[in-house]
Coordinates of C-alpha atoms in Angstrom, one line a residue:
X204 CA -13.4 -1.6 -8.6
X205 CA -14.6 -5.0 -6.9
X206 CA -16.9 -5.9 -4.6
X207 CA -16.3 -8.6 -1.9
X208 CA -19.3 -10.3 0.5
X209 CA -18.7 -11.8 3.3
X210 CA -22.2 -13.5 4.2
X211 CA -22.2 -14.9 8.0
X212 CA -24.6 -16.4 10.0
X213 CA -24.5 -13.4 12.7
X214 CA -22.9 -10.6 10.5
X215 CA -22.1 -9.5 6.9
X216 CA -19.2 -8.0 5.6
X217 CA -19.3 -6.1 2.6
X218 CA -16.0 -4.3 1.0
X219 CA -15.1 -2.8 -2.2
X220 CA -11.9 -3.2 -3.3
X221 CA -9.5 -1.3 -5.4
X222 CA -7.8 -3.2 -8.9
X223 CA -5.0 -3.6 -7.0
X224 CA -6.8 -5.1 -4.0
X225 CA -6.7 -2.6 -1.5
X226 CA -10.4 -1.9 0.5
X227 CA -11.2 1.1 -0.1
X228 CA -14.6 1.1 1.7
X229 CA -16.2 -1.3 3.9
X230 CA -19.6 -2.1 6.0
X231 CA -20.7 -4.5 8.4
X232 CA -24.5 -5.3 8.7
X233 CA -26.0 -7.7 11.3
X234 CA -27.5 -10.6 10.0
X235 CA -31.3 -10.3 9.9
X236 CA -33.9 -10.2 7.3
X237 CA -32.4 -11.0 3.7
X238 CA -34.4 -8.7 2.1
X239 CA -33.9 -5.7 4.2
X240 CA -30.2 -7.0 4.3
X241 CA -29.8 -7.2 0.8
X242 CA -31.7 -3.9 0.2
X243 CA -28.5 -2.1 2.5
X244 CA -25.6 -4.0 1.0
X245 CA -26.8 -3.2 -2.5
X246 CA -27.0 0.4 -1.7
X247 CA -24.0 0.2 -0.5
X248 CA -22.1 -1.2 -3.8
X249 CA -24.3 1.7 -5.6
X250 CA -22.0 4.5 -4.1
X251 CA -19.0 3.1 -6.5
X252 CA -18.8 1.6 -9.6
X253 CA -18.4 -2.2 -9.6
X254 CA -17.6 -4.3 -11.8
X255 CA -18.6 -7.0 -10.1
X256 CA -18.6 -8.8 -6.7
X257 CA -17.8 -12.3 -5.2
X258 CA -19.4 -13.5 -2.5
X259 CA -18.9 -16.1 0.5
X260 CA -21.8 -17.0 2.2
X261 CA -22.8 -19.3 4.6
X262 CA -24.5 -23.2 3.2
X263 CA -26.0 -24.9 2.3
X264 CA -26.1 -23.3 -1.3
X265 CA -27.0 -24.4 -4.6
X266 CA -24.0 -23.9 -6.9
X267 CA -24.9 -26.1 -9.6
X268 CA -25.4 -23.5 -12.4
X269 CA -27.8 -26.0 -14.4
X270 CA -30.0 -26.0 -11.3
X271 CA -33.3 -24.8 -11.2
X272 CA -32.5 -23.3 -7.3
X273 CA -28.8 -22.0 -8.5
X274 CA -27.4 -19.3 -6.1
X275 CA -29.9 -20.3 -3.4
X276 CA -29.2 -20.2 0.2
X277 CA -30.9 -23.9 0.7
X278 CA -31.9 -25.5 4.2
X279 CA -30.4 -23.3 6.7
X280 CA -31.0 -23.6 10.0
X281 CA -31.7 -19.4 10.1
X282 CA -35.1 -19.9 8.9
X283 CA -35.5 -16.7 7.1
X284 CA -32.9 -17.5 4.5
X285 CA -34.6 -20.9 3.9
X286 CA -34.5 -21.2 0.2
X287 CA -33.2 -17.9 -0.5
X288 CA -32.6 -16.6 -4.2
X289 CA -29.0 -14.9 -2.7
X290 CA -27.9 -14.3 -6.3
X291 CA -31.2 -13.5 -8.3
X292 CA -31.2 -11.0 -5.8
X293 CA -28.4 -9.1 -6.1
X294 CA -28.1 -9.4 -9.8
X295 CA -31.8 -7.9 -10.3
X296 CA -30.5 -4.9 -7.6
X297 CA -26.9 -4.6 -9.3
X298 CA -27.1 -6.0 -12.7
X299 CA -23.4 -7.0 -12.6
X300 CA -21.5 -10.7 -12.5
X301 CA -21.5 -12.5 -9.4
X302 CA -19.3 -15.1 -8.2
X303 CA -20.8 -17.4 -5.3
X304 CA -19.3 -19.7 -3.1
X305 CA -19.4 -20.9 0.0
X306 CA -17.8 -19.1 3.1
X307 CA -14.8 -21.7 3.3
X308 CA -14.7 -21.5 0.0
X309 CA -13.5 -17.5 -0.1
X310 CA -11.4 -17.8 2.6
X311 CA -9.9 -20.6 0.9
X312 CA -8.9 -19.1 -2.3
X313 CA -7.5 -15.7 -0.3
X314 CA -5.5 -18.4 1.4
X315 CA -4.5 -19.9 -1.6
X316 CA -3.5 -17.0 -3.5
X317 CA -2.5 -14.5 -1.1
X318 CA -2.4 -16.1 2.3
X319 CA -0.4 -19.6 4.0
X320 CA -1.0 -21.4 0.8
X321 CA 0.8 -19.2 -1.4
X322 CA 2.9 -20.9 -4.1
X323 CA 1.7 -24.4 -3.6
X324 CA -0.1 -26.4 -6.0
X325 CA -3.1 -27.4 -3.8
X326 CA -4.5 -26.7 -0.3
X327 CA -7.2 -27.7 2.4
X328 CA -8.7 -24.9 4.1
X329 CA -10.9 -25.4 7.2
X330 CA -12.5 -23.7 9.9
X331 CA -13.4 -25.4 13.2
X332 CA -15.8 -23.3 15.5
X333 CA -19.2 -23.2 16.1
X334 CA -19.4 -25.4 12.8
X335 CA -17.3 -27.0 10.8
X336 CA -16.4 -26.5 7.2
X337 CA -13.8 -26.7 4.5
X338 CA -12.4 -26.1 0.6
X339 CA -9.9 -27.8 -1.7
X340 CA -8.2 -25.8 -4.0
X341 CA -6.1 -27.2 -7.1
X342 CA -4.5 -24.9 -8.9
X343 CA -6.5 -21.6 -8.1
X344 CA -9.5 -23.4 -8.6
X345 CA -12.3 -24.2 -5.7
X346 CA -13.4 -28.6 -6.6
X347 CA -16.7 -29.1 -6.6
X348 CA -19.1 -31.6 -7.5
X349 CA -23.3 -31.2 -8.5
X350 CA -22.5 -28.6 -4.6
X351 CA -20.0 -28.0 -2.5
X352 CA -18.3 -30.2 -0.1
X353 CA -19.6 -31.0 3.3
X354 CA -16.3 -31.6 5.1
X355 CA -17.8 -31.3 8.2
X356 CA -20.4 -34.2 8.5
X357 CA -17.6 -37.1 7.3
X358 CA -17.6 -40.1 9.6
X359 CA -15.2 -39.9 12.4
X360 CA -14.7 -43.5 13.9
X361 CA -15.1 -42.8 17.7
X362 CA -12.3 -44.0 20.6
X363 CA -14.3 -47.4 22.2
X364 CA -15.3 -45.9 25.3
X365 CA -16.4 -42.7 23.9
X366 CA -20.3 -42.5 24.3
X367 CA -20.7 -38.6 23.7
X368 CA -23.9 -38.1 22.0
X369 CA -23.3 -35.8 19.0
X370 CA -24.4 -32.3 18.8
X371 CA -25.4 -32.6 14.9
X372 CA -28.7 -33.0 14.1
X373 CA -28.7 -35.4 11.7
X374 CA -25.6 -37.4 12.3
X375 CA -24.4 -39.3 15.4
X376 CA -20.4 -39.2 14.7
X377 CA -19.9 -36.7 12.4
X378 CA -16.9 -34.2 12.3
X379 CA -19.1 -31.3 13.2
X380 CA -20.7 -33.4 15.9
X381 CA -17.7 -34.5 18.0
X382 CA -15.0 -31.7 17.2
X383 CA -17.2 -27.8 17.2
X384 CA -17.1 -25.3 19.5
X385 CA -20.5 -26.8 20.7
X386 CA -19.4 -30.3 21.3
X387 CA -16.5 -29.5 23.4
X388 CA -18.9 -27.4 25.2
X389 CA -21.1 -30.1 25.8
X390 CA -18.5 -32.6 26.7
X391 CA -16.8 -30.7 29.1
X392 CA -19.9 -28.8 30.5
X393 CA -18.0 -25.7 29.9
X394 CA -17.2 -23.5 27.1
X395 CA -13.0 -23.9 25.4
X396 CA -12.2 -20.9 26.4
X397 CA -12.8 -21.6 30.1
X398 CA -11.1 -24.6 29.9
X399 CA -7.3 -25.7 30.4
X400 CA -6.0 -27.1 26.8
X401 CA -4.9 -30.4 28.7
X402 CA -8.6 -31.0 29.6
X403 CA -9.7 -34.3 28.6
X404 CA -12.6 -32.9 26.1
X405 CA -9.8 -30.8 24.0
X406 CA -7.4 -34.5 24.2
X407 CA -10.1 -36.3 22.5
X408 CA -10.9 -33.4 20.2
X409 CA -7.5 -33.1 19.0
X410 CA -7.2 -36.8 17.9
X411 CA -10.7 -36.5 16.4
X412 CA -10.0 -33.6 14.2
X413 CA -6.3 -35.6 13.5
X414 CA -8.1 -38.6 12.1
X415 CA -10.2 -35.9 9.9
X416 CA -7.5 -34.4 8.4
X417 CA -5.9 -37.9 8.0
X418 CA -8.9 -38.6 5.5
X419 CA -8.4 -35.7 3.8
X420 CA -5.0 -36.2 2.9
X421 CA -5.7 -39.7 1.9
X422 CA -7.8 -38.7 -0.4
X423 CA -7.5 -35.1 -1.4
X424 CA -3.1 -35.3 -1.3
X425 CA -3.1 -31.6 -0.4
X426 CA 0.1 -30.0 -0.4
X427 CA -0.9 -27.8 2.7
X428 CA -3.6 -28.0 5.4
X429 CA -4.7 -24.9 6.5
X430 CA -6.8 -24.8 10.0
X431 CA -8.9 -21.8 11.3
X432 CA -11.5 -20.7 14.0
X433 CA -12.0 -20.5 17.6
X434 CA -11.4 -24.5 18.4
X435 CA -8.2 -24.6 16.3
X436 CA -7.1 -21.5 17.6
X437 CA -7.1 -22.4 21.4
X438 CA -3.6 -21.9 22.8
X439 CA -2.0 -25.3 22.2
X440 CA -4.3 -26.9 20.0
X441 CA -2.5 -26.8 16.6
X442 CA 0.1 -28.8 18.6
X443 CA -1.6 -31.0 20.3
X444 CA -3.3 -32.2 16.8
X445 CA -0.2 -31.8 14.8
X446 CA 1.5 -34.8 17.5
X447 CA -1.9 -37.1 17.0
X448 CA -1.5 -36.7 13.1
X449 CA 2.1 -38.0 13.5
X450 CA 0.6 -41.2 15.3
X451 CA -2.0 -41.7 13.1
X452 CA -0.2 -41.6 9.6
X453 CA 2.8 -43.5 11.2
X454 CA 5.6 -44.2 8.0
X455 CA 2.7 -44.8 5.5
X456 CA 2.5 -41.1 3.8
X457 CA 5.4 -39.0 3.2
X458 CA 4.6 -35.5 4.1
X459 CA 6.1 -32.6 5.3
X460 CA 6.6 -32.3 9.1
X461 CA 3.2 -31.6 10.5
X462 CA 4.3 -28.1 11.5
X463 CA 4.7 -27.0 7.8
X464 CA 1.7 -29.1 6.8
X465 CA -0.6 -28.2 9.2
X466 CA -0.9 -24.7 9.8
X467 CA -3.0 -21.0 10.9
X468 CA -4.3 -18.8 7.7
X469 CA -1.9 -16.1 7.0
X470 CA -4.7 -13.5 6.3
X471 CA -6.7 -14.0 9.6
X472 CA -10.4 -12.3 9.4
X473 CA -9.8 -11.3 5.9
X474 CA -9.3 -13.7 4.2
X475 CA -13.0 -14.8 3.2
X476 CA -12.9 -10.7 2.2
X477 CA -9.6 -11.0 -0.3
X478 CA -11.4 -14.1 -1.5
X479 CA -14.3 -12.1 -2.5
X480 CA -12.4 -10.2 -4.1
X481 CA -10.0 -12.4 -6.4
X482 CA -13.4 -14.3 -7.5
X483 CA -15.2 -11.2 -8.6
X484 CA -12.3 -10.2 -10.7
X485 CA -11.7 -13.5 -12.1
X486 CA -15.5 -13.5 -13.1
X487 CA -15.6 -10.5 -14.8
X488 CA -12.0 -11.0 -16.8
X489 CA -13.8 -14.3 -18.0
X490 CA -15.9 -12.0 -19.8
X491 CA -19.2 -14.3 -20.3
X492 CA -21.9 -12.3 -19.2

């Protein structure tokens, strides 16, 4: 058996899965404490035996393995995680491999594997809520550099009379700033889902998150774009972003239409879970520990 995490900012998911990937047992845990949360999901995992467990937690984390701080949850804005040893942790409770990556990451790879993005060589997974955040897979395989990507803080070059000031911290037209759940909140006055989808705040979002994913596929060529949380999954949005993709990339890239490039996760809420899952038994086949 496998065990799957699911570390978010408000709540933790924890399953164990059988080796055919079916949960067999599962627990959600608000997120509090680390210590006392980590105390609960490792007694959890005790009532089986694991082999091991992947796990998708929220950023920023140190995935560098040659890193001093690897498997650290770094400078989070929940200050009781602040530089976090997440996986020193669970190996001193469990003593069995762990897989980390970020939250996007998971979801990403139970996309990839099992989900919308089945089949394909390469895909773009991203969530657009309260924050932003995103994977690329190639060939089952999360890229990374010395950490994971920050897909959520590229520049996004504003329309000319746009003077919204950005709800990111440390950046003034970021993706994160202009296009969360937050910023349409802000902009509007109101939160999205109070709002009509032909509201002027959700027209400039749409062709803000259009000229993200434009970027991406200049750069990153994937052969699918897969779009998630509560801002992409306003009634209309997809469309209304799929239409300003088609203006911005005009003739230059050839690309499937936008509605079979740009597209909702198959897997839904579980798909950060099933990513757990297909990590922690990829890291123990490997076999190196």
């Amino acid at each position: 058996m496998y065990g799957s995490i699911e570390l978010g900012g408000t709540k933790i998911r924890c399953a164990i899965f059988d080796e055919n990937g079916k949960i067999i047992k599962e627990i959600r845990i608000k997120t509090e404490d680390p210590n006392k949360n980590l105390e609960k999901i490792s007694d959890f995992f005790k009532t089986e035996k694991i082999k091991s467990i992947g796990v998708g937690a929220f950023g920023p984390i140190d995935l560098d393995k040659d890193s001093k701080s690897y498997g650290y949850i770094l400078s989070t804005p929940k200050k009781l995680w602040r530089n976090f040893d997440l996986v020193g942790t669970l190996k001193n409770n469990l003593d069995i491999p762990i897989k980390l990556t970020t939250d996007v990451g998971a979801s990403g790879i139970g996309e990839f594997f099992l989900g919308a993005a089945k089949n394909k060589k390469s895909s773009l997974y991203l969530t657009i809520g309260t924050g932003i955040g995103g994977s690329f897979i190639v060939d089952g395989k999360i890229v990374e550099g010395f950490s994971h990507p920050e897909m959520g803080h590229i520049e996004i070059s504003r329309e000319i009379d746009d003077n919204f000031k950005s709800v990111c911290d440390y950046h003034n037209s970021c993706f994160e700033g202009l296009c969360s759940g937050p910023a349409i909140e802000k902009r509007a006055g109101s939160k999205g889902e109070e709002l009509d989808i032909d509201d002027p705040a959700f027209l400039i979002t749409a062709r803000y998150i259009a000229k993200a994913l434009y970027t991406y596929t200049a750069i990153l060529r994937p052969h699918i774009i897969i779009i998630g949380g509560g801002v992409a999954n306003k009634e209309g949005m997809i469309e209304k972003i799929r239409e300003e993709f088609d203006k911005i990339k005009g003739e230059y890239l050839i690309l499937p239409s936008s509605e079979e490039y740009i597209v909702f996760p198959d897997l839904g809420n579980e798909a950060g879970l099933i990513g757990g899952y297909i990590l922690a038994k990829e890291e123990y086949e490997k076999g190196d520990f």
